mmCIF file of C-alpha atoms in Angstrom:
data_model
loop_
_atom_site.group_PDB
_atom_site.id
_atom_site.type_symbol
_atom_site.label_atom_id
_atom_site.label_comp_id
_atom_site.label_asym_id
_atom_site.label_seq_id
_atom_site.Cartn_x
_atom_site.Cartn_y
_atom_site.Cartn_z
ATOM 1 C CA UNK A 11 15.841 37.801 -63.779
ATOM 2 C CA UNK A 12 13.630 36.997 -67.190
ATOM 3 C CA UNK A 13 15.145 40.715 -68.275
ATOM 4 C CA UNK A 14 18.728 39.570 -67.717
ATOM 5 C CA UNK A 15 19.144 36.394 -69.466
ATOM 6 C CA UNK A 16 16.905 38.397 -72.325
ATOM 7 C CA UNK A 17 19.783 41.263 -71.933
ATOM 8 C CA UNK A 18 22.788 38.510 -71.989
ATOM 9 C CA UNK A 19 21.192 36.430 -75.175
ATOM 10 C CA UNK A 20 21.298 39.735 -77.101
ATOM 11 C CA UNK A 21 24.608 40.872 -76.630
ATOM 12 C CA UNK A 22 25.851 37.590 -77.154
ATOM 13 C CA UNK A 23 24.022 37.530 -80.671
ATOM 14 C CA UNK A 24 25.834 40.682 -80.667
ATOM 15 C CA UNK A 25 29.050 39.488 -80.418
ATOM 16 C CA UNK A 26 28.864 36.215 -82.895
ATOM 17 C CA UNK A 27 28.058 39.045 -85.689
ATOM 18 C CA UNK A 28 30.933 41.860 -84.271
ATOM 19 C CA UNK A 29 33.031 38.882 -84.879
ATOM 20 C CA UNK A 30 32.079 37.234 -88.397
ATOM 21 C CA UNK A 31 32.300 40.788 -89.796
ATOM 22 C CA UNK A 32 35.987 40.781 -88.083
ATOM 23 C CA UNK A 33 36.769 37.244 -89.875
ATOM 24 C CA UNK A 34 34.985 38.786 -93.002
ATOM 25 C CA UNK A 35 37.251 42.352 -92.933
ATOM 26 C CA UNK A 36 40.549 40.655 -92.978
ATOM 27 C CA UNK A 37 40.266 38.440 -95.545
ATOM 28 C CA UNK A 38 38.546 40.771 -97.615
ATOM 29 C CA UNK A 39 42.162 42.989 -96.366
ATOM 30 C CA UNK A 40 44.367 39.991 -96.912
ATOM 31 C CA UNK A 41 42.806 39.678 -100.286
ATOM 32 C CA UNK A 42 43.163 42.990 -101.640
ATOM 33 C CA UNK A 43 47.550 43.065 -99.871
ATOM 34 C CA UNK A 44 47.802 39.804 -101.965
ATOM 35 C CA UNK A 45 46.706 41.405 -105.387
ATOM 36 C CA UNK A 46 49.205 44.501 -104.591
ATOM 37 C CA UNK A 47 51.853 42.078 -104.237
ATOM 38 C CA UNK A 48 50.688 40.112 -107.194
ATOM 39 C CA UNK A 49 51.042 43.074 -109.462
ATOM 40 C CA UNK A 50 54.056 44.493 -108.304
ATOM 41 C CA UNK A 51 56.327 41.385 -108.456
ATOM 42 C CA UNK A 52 54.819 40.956 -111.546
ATOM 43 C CA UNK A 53 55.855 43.832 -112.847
ATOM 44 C CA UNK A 54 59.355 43.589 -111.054
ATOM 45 C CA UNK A 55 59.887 40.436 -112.701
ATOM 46 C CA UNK A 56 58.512 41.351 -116.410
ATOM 47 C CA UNK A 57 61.477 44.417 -116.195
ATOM 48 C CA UNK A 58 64.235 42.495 -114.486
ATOM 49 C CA UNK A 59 63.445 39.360 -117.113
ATOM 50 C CA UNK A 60 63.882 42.284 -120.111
ATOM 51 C CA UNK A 61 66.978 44.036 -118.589
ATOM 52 C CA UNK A 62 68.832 40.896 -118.288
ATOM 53 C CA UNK A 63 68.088 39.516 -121.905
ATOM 54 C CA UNK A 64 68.977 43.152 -123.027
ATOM 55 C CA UNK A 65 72.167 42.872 -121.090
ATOM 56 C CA UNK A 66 73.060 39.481 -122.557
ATOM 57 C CA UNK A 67 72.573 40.810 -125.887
ATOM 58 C CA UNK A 68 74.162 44.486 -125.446
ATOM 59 C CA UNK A 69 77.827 43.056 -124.294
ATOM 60 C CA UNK A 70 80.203 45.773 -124.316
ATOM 61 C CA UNK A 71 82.490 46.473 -127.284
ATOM 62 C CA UNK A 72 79.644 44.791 -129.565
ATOM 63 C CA UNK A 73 78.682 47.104 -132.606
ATOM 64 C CA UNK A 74 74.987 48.700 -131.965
ATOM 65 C CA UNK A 75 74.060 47.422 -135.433
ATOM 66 C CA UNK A 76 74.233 44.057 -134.406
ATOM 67 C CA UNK A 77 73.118 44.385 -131.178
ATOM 68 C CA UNK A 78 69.851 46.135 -132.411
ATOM 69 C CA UNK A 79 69.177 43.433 -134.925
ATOM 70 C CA UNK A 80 69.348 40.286 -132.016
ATOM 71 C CA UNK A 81 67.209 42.314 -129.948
ATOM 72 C CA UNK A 82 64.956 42.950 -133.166
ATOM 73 C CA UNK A 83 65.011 38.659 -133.172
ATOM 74 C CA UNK A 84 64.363 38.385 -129.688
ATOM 75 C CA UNK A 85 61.283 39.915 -129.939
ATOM 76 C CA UNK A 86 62.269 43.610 -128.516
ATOM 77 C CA UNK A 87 61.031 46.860 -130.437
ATOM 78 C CA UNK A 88 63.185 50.029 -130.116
ATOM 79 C CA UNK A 89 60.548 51.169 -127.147
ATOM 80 C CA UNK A 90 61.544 48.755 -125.083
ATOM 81 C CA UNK A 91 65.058 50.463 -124.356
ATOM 82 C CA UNK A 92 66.902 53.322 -125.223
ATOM 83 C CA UNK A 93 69.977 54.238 -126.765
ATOM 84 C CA UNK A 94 71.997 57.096 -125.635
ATOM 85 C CA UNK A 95 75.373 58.240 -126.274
ATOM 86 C CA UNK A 96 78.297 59.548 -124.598
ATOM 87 C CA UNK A 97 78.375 62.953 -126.200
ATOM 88 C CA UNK A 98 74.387 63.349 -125.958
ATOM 89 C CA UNK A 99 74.412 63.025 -129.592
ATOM 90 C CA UNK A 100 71.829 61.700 -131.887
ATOM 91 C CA UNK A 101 72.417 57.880 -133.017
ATOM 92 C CA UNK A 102 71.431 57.746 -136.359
ATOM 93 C CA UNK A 103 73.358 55.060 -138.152
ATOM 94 C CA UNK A 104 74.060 52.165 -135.518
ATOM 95 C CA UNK A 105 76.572 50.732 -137.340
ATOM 96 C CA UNK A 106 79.256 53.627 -136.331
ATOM 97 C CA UNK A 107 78.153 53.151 -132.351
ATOM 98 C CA UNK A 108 80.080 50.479 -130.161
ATOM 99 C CA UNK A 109 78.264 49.184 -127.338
ATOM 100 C CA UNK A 110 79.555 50.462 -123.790
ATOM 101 C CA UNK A 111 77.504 49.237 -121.388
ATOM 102 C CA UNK A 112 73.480 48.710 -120.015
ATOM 103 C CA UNK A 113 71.578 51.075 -117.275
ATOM 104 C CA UNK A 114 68.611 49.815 -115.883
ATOM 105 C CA UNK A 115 65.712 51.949 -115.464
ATOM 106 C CA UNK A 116 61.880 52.429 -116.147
ATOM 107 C CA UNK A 117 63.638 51.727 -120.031
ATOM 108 C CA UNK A 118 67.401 49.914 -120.068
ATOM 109 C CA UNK A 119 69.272 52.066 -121.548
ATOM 110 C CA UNK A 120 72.386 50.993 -123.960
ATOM 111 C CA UNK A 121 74.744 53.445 -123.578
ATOM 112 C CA UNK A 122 77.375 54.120 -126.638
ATOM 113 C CA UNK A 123 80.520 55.306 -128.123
ATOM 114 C CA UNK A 124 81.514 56.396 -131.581
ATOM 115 C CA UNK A 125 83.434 53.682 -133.280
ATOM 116 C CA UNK A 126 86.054 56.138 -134.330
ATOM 117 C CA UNK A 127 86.616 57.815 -130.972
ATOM 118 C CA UNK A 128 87.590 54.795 -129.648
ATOM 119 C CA UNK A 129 89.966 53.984 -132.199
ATOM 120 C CA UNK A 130 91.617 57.527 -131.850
ATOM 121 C CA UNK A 131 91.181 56.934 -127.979
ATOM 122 C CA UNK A 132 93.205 53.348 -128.540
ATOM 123 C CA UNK A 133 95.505 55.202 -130.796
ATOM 124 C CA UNK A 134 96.494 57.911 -128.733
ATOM 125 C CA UNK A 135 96.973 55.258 -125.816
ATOM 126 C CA UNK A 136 98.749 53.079 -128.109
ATOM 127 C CA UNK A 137 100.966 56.219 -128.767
ATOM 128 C CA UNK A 138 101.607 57.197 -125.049
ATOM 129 C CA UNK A 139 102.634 53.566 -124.384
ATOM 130 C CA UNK A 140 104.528 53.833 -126.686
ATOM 131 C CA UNK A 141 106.669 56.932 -125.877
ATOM 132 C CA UNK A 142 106.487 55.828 -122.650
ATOM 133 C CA UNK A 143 108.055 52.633 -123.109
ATOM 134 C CA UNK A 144 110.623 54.837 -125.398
ATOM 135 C CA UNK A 145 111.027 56.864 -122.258
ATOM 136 C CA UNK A 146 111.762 54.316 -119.910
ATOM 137 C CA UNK A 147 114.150 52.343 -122.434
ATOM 138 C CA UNK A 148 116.096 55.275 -122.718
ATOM 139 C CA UNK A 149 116.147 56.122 -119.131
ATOM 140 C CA UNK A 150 117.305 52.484 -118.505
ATOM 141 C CA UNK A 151 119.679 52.994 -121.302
ATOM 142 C CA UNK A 152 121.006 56.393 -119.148
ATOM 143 C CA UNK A 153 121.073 54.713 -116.403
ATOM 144 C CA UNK A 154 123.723 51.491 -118.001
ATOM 145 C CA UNK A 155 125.617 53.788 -119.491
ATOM 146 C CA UNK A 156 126.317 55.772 -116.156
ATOM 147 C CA UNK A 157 126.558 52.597 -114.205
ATOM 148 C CA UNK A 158 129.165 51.691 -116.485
ATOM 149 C CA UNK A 159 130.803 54.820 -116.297
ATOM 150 C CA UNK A 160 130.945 55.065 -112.563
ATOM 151 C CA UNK A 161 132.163 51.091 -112.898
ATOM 152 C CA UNK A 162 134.753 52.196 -115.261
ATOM 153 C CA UNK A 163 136.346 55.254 -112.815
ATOM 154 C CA UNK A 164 136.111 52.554 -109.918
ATOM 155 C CA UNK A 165 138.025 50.461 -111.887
ATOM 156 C CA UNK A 166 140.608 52.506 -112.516
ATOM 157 C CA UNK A 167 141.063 54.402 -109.422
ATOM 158 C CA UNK A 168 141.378 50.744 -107.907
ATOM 159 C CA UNK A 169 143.810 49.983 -110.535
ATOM 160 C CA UNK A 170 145.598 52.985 -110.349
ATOM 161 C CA UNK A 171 145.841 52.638 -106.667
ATOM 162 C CA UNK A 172 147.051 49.292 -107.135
ATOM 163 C CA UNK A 173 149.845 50.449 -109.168
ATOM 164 C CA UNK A 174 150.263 53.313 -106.836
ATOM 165 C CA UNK A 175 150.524 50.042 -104.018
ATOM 166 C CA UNK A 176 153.031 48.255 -106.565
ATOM 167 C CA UNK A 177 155.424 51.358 -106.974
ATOM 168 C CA UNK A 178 155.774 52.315 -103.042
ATOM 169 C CA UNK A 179 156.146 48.628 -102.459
ATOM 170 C CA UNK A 180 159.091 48.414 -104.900
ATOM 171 C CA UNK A 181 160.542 51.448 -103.560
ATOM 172 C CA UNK A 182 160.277 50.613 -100.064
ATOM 173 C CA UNK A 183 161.755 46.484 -101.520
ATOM 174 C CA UNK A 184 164.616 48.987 -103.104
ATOM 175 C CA UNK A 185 165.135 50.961 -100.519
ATOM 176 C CA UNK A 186 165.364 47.951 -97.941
ATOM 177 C CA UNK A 187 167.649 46.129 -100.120
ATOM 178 C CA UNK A 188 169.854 49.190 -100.579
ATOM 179 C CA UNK A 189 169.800 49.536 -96.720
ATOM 180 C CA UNK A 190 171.168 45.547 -96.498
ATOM 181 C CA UNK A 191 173.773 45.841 -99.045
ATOM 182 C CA UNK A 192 174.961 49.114 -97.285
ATOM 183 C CA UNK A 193 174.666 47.316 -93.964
ATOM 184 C CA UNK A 194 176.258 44.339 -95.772
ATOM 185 C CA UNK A 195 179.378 46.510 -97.069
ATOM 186 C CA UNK A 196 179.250 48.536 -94.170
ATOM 187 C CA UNK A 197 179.764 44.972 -92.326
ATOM 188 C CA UNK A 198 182.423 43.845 -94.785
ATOM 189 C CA UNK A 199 184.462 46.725 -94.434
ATOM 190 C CA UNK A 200 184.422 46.735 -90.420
ATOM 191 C CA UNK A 201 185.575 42.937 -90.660
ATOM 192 C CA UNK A 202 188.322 43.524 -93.253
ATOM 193 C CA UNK A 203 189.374 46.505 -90.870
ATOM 194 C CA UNK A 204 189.275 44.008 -87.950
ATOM 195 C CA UNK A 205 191.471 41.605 -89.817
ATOM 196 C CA UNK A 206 193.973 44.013 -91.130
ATOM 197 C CA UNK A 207 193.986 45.278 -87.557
ATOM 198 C CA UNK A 208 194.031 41.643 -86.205
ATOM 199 C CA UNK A 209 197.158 40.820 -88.564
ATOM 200 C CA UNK A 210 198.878 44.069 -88.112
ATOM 201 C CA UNK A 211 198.637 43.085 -84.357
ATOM 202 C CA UNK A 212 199.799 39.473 -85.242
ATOM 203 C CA UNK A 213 202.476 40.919 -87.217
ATOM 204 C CA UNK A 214 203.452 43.715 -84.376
ATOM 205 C CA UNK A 215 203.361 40.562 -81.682
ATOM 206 C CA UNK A 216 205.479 38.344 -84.774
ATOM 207 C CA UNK A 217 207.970 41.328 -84.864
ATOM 208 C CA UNK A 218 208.427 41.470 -80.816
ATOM 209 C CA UNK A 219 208.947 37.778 -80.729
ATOM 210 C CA UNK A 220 211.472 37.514 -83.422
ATOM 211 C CA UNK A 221 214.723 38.706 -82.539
ATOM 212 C CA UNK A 222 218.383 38.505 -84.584
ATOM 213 C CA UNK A 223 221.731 39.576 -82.730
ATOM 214 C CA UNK A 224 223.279 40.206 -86.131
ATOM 215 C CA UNK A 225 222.772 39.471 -89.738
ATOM 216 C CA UNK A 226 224.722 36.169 -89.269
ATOM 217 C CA UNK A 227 221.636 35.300 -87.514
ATOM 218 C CA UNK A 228 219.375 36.681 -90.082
ATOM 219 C CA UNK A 229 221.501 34.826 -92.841
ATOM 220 C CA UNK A 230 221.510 31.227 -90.949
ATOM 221 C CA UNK A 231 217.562 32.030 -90.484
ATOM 222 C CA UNK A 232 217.298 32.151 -94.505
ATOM 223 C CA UNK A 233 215.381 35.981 -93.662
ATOM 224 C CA UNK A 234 218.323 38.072 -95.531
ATOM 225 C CA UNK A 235 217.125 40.841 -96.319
ATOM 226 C CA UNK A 236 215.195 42.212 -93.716
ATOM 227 C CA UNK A 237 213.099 44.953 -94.507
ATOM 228 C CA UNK A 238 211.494 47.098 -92.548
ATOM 229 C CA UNK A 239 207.879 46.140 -91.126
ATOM 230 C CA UNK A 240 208.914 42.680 -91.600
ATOM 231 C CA UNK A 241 209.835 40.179 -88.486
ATOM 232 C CA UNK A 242 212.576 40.715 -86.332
ATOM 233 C CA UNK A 243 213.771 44.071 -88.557
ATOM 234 C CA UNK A 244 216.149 45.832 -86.252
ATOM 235 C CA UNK A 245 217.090 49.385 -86.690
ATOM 236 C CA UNK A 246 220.376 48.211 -85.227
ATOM 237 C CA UNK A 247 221.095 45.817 -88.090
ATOM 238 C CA UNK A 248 220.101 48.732 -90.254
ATOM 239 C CA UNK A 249 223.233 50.778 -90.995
ATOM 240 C CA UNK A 250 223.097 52.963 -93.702
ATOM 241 C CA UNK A 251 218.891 53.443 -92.084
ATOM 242 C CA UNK A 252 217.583 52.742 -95.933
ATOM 243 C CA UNK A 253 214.807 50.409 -94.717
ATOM 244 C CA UNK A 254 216.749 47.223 -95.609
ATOM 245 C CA UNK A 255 218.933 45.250 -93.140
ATOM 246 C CA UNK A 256 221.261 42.786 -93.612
ATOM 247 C CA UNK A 257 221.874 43.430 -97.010
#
């Protein structure tokens, strides 16, 4: 029994130092991770804080020249970024070099263009705009003038059919009133045939109703002459048959 509690003091003793040298390990560990992290956000931070002044500095379209000398007052020497340009060609005077824009990197790096290329780049686009705007003013001005000409045949094919419209509608206006005044004469001439027929019939029935036994008749009747056609003309009283009775 004395050998067992001896046995269980032991390992406990045991224990207490298994776990101080635990406690001692991680903070020794925890430590050491904090310095990593230390250094490395320190050394994030130093080249994000010198990108972003470069960047406010280095705007685009700035000249290099200037650029380089606020960079020069802002307390950056020409290691602490690069300057490369477009063509992979050496910078040598910075006052020819536009700023184009900033790469960040181990260095920033201020990337450039000639001034002159991008005049003769804004040139030639100023050109092409240009004769493109040419271009499309004169296809515009195409496309008026052929509007106008279609306008103008529409016009007068509707004007011409108009008159065409006008002239069948004054033939067919002459042709109807032809057809009345024919109609109309053809009328007339049917009721002065009725009437001559009516008073030829008149005069026929005036002839059978008038009657003279002799010319004394004729004479006391104030109708001397008779003549033929006329009412109550007799053959009878006729004698020499001239067409006159009762002479």
């Amino acid at each position: 029994m004395l050998n067992n509690r001896v046995r269980f003091g032991n390992m406990k003793r045991v224990n207490r130092a298994v776990w101080a040298l635990t406690v001692i390990l991680m903070m020794v560990l925890g430590l050491v991770l904090a310095g990593c992290s230390g250094s490395s956000d320190g050394a994030d931070g130093k080249e994000e804080s010198t990108y972003s002044k470069i960047v406010a500095i280095a705007k685009k379209g700035r000249s290099l020249a200037d650029v380089k000398d606020e960079l020069k007052d802002a307390g950056f020497s020409s290691s602490d970024y690069e300057v490369k340009s477009d063509t992979d060609k050496m910078v040598l005077r910075a006052s020819n070099w536009v700023v184009q824009s900033v790469e960040d990197g181990d260095k920033p790096v201020i990337n450039v263009r000639k001034a002159s290329d991008i005049a003769q780049e804004e040139e030639a686009k100023k050109v092409a705009e240009e004769k493109k705007a040419a271009e499309e003013a004169a296809a515009k001005k195409a496309a008026e003038e052929e509007a106008a000409r279609k306008a103008a045949e529409e016009e007068a094919a509707r004007k011409a059919a108009e008159e065409e419209a006008a002239r069948k509608a004054a033939e067919e206006q002459a042709a109807r009133k032809a057809a009345e005044e024919q109609a109309a004469a053809q009328a007339e001439a049917q009721r002065q045939a009725e009437e001559a027929a009516r008073q030829a019939q008149q005069q026929q029935q005036a002839q059978q109703n008038v009657h003279y036994a002799n010319c004394s008749e004729v004479r006391a009747a104030g109708a001397a002459p008779l003549y033929q056609g006329q009412p109550g003309y007799n053959g009878k009283l006729d004698r020499d048959h001239d067409g006159v009775a009762c002479e």
